[in-house]
Amino acid sequence: MTSHLGIDIGTSSVKAVLIGSRQNLIAESSAPLEVDRPRPLWSEQEPESWWTATQGAISALAAAVPREWNELASIGLSGQQHGATLLDAAGKALRPCILWNDGRSGAECRELLDSVPDFTRRACNTTMPGFTAPKLLWVAKHEPEVFAKTAVILLPKDYVRFRMSGEYVSEMSDSAGTLWLNVAERRWDATLLAACGLTEAQMPHVVEGSQVSACLSAQVAAEWGLAGRKIPIAGGGGDNACSAVGIGAARAGDGFLSLGTSGVIFTVTDHPVALPERTLHAFCHALPGRWHGMTVALSAASALSWIARIMGAGGDIQGLLARVAHFASEPERRAHAPVFLPYLTGERTPHNDPHATAAFGGLCADHGPEALAYAVLEGVAFALRDCLDVLVDAGAAPTSCLMVGGGSRSSYWAQLLADATGLALDVPNSAELGAAFGAARLGMIAAGVNQQEVCVKPAIRASFSPDRAAAPLLRERAARMRAMYHNDRGE
């Protein structure tokens, strides 16, 4: 029997899972991470903290299941995307990593578009402060001494790979989020790099996510109790691509709707899709010959947590959801409920507007907590409908869609999402399999297990089909939500 390790370098923690040859979960562990915000809009982490947390998570796994740990056959890596990790010629970090949720480089985004007229065609994406490329322009402008010493630029999970193996390697899905990759041709683009004053010599070698990228170094293998073992490390993937692999989204049309802090609709394609003017993320998938389209609503389950907290129901969100379901059982109450614009932290798709704000419209004296909470759930559903519309217009709508993330535990919200989006949603038995599980699957493929055998879909716990009778009212209320946004902008 062999075991396979998946590691996800997240923003708040490093998660590690050990699975068996039948993809059964053997053990899991995690170690926390801290985010530093030394100035407004800044969000940073020390690269060494990822390695320290990884070591801690691995130690916990090895101690919990020593026999299975000793049978380790492969490693896969997943991670938060877009982080700019700058190393000198000796492999030492020159500064803290600038993270995906850092907003300091807005001006540099505009400069990139101005400097390369066909930027979006080459990158298949528009510029945003979260991506890696504008961060390097900011460093060149504000920290020129750091920029001059930068020999290698790595993404977070690839820094951990470097510490594990001594090799500078990345893979297609994560690299696509730098804005330096030619997504269609799956290679670095010299013109995009030059726009940031960089060359391909400063980039890691790129492989497919299911290929062997490197092997565990002899030193680390010995430290982990695996002396003398040559253990392959798969290329891995960005966190959303790995989550897709984890639920078997491997063929064109396979997709998922993730209802976590943010909301994501992700679809696998067999060719590149692009709609940068509508903020479609067009990346390579973590599997060869596959790409994906991804749309993001910035406030999803976080919006529910927000309304529950201000209502004093933060400790009983399930109770609040039950009260909302009872409220919404009367069509007339739904029709006269307030409308919620869910842009609590700005919005990504389709507006690319970090300054967008949230609002309730149509408030009346007879609206109580349940009416407000219903409006929040509905508003998030409408935002995800907008996300789906972008995928439809790009020719990348999912033909099958799993629903995952913490919000998928609510049957009421799942049905509302199906009604508002028109998508049939299947909730798997384990709706929170996560990116680390997908990374472990990529490790299995890299170790020689057949991809079709590995990338099977999970058993389904519940299915939600759109209620066509609900569509007319929801369309009218969604139009009111969109009008609120445009009216606020004076359009």
PDB file of N, CA and C in Angstrom, residues 404-450:
ATOM      1  N   VAL A 404     -19.536  23.278  -3.855  1.00  0.00           N
ATOM      2  CA  VAL A 404     -18.611  22.973  -2.768  1.00  0.00           C
ATOM      3  C   VAL A 404     -18.427  24.203  -1.889  1.00  0.00           C
ATOM      4  N   GLY A 405     -17.694  24.041  -0.805  1.00  0.00           N
ATOM      5  CA  GLY A 405     -17.435  25.139   0.115  1.00  0.00           C
ATOM      6  C   GLY A 405     -18.386  25.106   1.292  1.00  0.00           C
ATOM      7  N   GLY A 406     -18.090  25.895   2.286  1.00  0.00           N
ATOM      8  CA  GLY A 406     -18.855  25.878   3.517  1.00  0.00           C
ATOM      9  C   GLY A 406     -20.324  26.204   3.324  1.00  0.00           C
ATOM     10  N   GLY A 407     -20.639  27.114   2.380  1.00  0.00           N
ATOM     11  CA  GLY A 407     -22.024  27.488   2.143  1.00  0.00           C
ATOM     12  C   GLY A 407     -22.868  26.371   1.579  1.00  0.00           C
ATOM     13  N   SER A 408     -22.228  25.332   1.043  1.00  0.00           N
ATOM     14  CA  SER A 408     -22.981  24.224   0.442  1.00  0.00           C
ATOM     15  C   SER A 408     -23.698  23.382   1.489  1.00  0.00           C
ATOM     16  N   ARG A 409     -23.402  23.622   2.770  1.00  0.00           N
ATOM     17  CA  ARG A 409     -24.102  22.871   3.822  1.00  0.00           C
ATOM     18  C   ARG A 409     -25.561  23.296   3.966  1.00  0.00           C
ATOM     19  N   SER A 410     -25.940  24.439   3.407  1.00  0.00           N
ATOM     20  CA  SER A 410     -27.307  24.936   3.509  1.00  0.00           C
ATOM     21  C   SER A 410     -28.128  24.489   2.298  1.00  0.00           C
ATOM     22  N   SER A 411     -29.075  23.590   2.517  1.00  0.00           N
ATOM     23  CA  SER A 411     -29.940  23.140   1.425  1.00  0.00           C
ATOM     24  C   SER A 411     -30.774  24.293   0.885  1.00  0.00           C
ATOM     25  N   TYR A 412     -31.229  25.186   1.775  1.00  0.00           N
ATOM     26  CA  TYR A 412     -32.046  26.306   1.310  1.00  0.00           C
ATOM     27  C   TYR A 412     -31.245  27.197   0.364  1.00  0.00           C
ATOM     28  N   TRP A 413     -30.014  27.542   0.754  1.00  0.00           N
ATOM     29  CA  TRP A 413     -29.201  28.424  -0.093  1.00  0.00           C
ATOM     30  C   TRP A 413     -28.859  27.728  -1.409  1.00  0.00           C
ATOM     31  N   ALA A 414     -28.602  26.427  -1.365  1.00  0.00           N
ATOM     32  CA  ALA A 414     -28.306  25.691  -2.590  1.00  0.00           C
ATOM     33  C   ALA A 414     -29.471  25.771  -3.571  1.00  0.00           C
ATOM     34  N   GLN A 415     -30.692  25.608  -3.064  1.00  0.00           N
ATOM     35  CA  GLN A 415     -31.857  25.689  -3.949  1.00  0.00           C
ATOM     36  C   GLN A 415     -32.028  27.100  -4.496  1.00  0.00           C
ATOM     37  N   LEU A 416     -31.808  28.119  -3.646  1.00  0.00           N
ATOM     38  CA  LEU A 416     -31.912  29.501  -4.107  1.00  0.00           C
ATOM     39  C   LEU A 416     -30.883  29.781  -5.196  1.00  0.00           C
ATOM     40  N   LEU A 417     -29.684  29.262  -5.041  1.00  0.00           N
ATOM     41  CA  LEU A 417     -28.647  29.446  -6.059  1.00  0.00           C
ATOM     42  C   LEU A 417     -29.028  28.763  -7.364  1.00  0.00           C
ATOM     43  N   ALA A 418     -29.573  27.561  -7.274  1.00  0.00           N
ATOM     44  CA  ALA A 418     -30.020  26.870  -8.480  1.00  0.00           C
ATOM     45  C   ALA A 418     -31.111  27.677  -9.179  1.00  0.00           C
ATOM     46  N   ASP A 419     -32.068  28.203  -8.403  1.00  0.00           N
ATOM     47  CA  ASP A 419     -33.162  28.981  -8.985  1.00  0.00           C
ATOM     48  C   ASP A 419     -32.648  30.264  -9.640  1.00  0.00           C
ATOM     49  N   ALA A 420     -31.713  30.952  -8.972  1.00  0.00           N
ATOM     50  CA  ALA A 420     -31.238  32.248  -9.467  1.00  0.00           C
ATOM     51  C   ALA A 420     -30.305  32.112 -10.660  1.00  0.00           C
ATOM     52  N   THR A 421     -29.484  31.052 -10.680  1.00  0.00           N
ATOM     53  CA  THR A 421     -28.517  30.890 -11.771  1.00  0.00           C
ATOM     54  C   THR A 421     -29.054  30.046 -12.918  1.00  0.00           C
ATOM     55  N   GLY A 422     -30.043  29.189 -12.639  1.00  0.00           N
ATOM     56  CA  GLY A 422     -30.505  28.244 -13.647  1.00  0.00           C
ATOM     57  C   GLY A 422     -29.619  27.026 -13.775  1.00  0.00           C
ATOM     58  N   LEU A 423     -28.645  26.883 -12.885  1.00  0.00           N
ATOM     59  CA  LEU A 423     -27.749  25.727 -12.902  1.00  0.00           C
ATOM     60  C   LEU A 423     -28.316  24.598 -12.052  1.00  0.00           C
ATOM     61  N   ALA A 424     -28.203  23.377 -12.554  1.00  0.00           N
ATOM     62  CA  ALA A 424     -28.457  22.211 -11.711  1.00  0.00           C
ATOM     63  C   ALA A 424     -27.205  21.965 -10.890  1.00  0.00           C
ATOM     64  N   LEU A 425     -27.341  21.919  -9.581  1.00  0.00           N
ATOM     65  CA  LEU A 425     -26.199  21.836  -8.672  1.00  0.00           C
ATOM     66  C   LEU A 425     -26.219  20.509  -7.923  1.00  0.00           C
ATOM     67  N   ASP A 426     -25.100  19.817  -7.941  1.00  0.00           N
ATOM     68  CA  ASP A 426     -24.930  18.569  -7.191  1.00  0.00           C
ATOM     69  C   ASP A 426     -23.976  18.814  -6.034  1.00  0.00           C
ATOM     70  N   VAL A 427     -24.377  18.426  -4.838  1.00  0.00           N
ATOM     71  CA  VAL A 427     -23.526  18.580  -3.658  1.00  0.00           C
ATOM     72  C   VAL A 427     -22.919  17.226  -3.323  1.00  0.00           C
ATOM     73  N   PRO A 428     -21.589  17.117  -3.347  1.00  0.00           N
ATOM     74  CA  PRO A 428     -20.953  15.829  -3.049  1.00  0.00           C
ATOM     75  C   PRO A 428     -21.006  15.489  -1.563  1.00  0.00           C
ATOM     76  N   ASN A 429     -20.769  14.215  -1.273  1.00  0.00           N
ATOM     77  CA  ASN A 429     -20.768  13.774   0.132  1.00  0.00           C
ATOM     78  C   ASN A 429     -19.806  14.593   0.968  1.00  0.00           C
ATOM     79  N   SER A 430     -18.607  14.848   0.424  1.00  0.00           N
ATOM     80  CA  SER A 430     -17.625  15.696   1.094  1.00  0.00           C
ATOM     81  C   SER A 430     -17.540  16.985   0.308  1.00  0.00           C
ATOM     82  N   ALA A 431     -18.335  17.956   0.699  1.00  0.00           N
ATOM     83  CA  ALA A 431     -18.409  19.203  -0.064  1.00  0.00           C
ATOM     84  C   ALA A 431     -17.204  20.103   0.178  1.00  0.00           C
ATOM     85  N   GLU A 432     -16.284  19.707   1.067  1.00  0.00           N
ATOM     86  CA  GLU A 432     -15.107  20.529   1.356  1.00  0.00           C
ATOM     87  C   GLU A 432     -13.839  19.686   1.212  1.00  0.00           C
ATOM     88  N   LEU A 433     -13.763  18.948   0.080  1.00  0.00           N
ATOM     89  CA  LEU A 433     -12.587  18.113  -0.149  1.00  0.00           C
ATOM     90  C   LEU A 433     -11.318  18.959  -0.192  1.00  0.00           C
ATOM     91  N   GLY A 434     -11.375  20.074  -0.881  1.00  0.00           N
ATOM     92  CA  GLY A 434     -10.301  21.040  -0.804  1.00  0.00           C
ATOM     93  C   GLY A 434      -9.144  20.823  -1.750  1.00  0.00           C
ATOM     94  N   ALA A 435      -8.306  21.881  -1.807  1.00  0.00           N
ATOM     95  CA  ALA A 435      -7.184  21.915  -2.737  1.00  0.00           C
ATOM     96  C   ALA A 435      -6.092  20.914  -2.374  1.00  0.00           C
ATOM     97  N   ALA A 436      -5.889  20.650  -1.081  1.00  0.00           N
ATOM     98  CA  ALA A 436      -4.834  19.713  -0.689  1.00  0.00           C
ATOM     99  C   ALA A 436      -5.129  18.313  -1.223  1.00  0.00           C
ATOM    100  N   PHE A 437      -6.403  17.921  -1.230  1.00  0.00           N
ATOM    101  CA  PHE A 437      -6.782  16.628  -1.779  1.00  0.00           C
ATOM    102  C   PHE A 437      -6.497  16.575  -3.281  1.00  0.00           C
ATOM    103  N   GLY A 438      -6.834  17.655  -3.992  1.00  0.00           N
ATOM    104  CA  GLY A 438      -6.517  17.714  -5.420  1.00  0.00           C
ATOM    105  C   GLY A 438      -5.031  17.655  -5.676  1.00  0.00           C
ATOM    106  N   ALA A 439      -4.242  18.308  -4.823  1.00  0.00           N
ATOM    107  CA  ALA A 439      -2.787  18.252  -4.970  1.00  0.00           C
ATOM    108  C   ALA A 439      -2.277  16.826  -4.788  1.00  0.00           C
ATOM    109  N   ALA A 440      -2.844  16.109  -3.803  1.00  0.00           N
ATOM    110  CA  ALA A 440      -2.454  14.709  -3.602  1.00  0.00           C
ATOM    111  C   ALA A 440      -2.789  13.873  -4.830  1.00  0.00           C
ATOM    112  N   ARG A 441      -3.925  14.157  -5.459  1.00  0.00           N
ATOM    113  CA  ARG A 441      -4.284  13.450  -6.693  1.00  0.00           C
ATOM    114  C   ARG A 441      -3.262  13.718  -7.800  1.00  0.00           C
ATOM    115  N   LEU A 442      -2.833  14.968  -7.936  1.00  0.00           N
ATOM    116  CA  LEU A 442      -1.818  15.277  -8.946  1.00  0.00           C
ATOM    117  C   LEU A 442      -0.521  14.529  -8.653  1.00  0.00           C
ATOM    118  N   GLY A 443      -0.196  14.384  -7.360  1.00  0.00           N
ATOM    119  CA  GLY A 443       0.975  13.588  -6.994  1.00  0.00           C
ATOM    120  C   GLY A 443       0.824  12.140  -7.428  1.00  0.00           C
ATOM    121  N   MET A 444      -0.359  11.575  -7.273  1.00  0.00           N
ATOM    122  CA  MET A 444      -0.596  10.202  -7.696  1.00  0.00           C
ATOM    123  C   MET A 444      -0.354  10.034  -9.196  1.00  0.00           C
ATOM    124  N   ILE A 445      -0.861  10.999  -9.983  1.00  0.00           N
ATOM    125  CA  ILE A 445      -0.675  10.923 -11.437  1.00  0.00           C
ATOM    126  C   ILE A 445       0.803  11.035 -11.782  1.00  0.00           C
ATOM    127  N   ALA A 446       1.507  11.951 -11.135  1.00  0.00           N
ATOM    128  CA  ALA A 446       2.939  12.110 -11.384  1.00  0.00           C
ATOM    129  C   ALA A 446       3.703  10.840 -11.038  1.00  0.00           C
ATOM    130  N   ALA A 447       3.184  10.090 -10.058  1.00  0.00           N
ATOM    131  CA  ALA A 447       3.847   8.842  -9.651  1.00  0.00           C
ATOM    132  C   ALA A 447       3.497   7.672 -10.569  1.00  0.00           C
ATOM    133  N   GLY A 448       2.636   7.911 -11.566  1.00  0.00           N
ATOM    134  CA  GLY A 448       2.384   6.877 -12.562  1.00  0.00           C
ATOM    135  C   GLY A 448       0.987   6.299 -12.587  1.00  0.00           C
ATOM    136  N   VAL A 449       0.087   6.769 -11.707  1.00  0.00           N
ATOM    137  CA  VAL A 449      -1.284   6.267 -11.720  1.00  0.00           C
ATOM    138  C   VAL A 449      -2.045   6.956 -12.851  1.00  0.00           C
ATOM    139  N   ASN A 450      -2.887   6.212 -13.564  1.00  0.00           N
ATOM    140  CA  ASN A 450      -3.617   6.737 -14.713  1.00  0.00           C
ATOM    141  C   ASN A 450      -4.534   7.893 -14.309  1.00  0.00           C
TER     142      ASN A 450
END
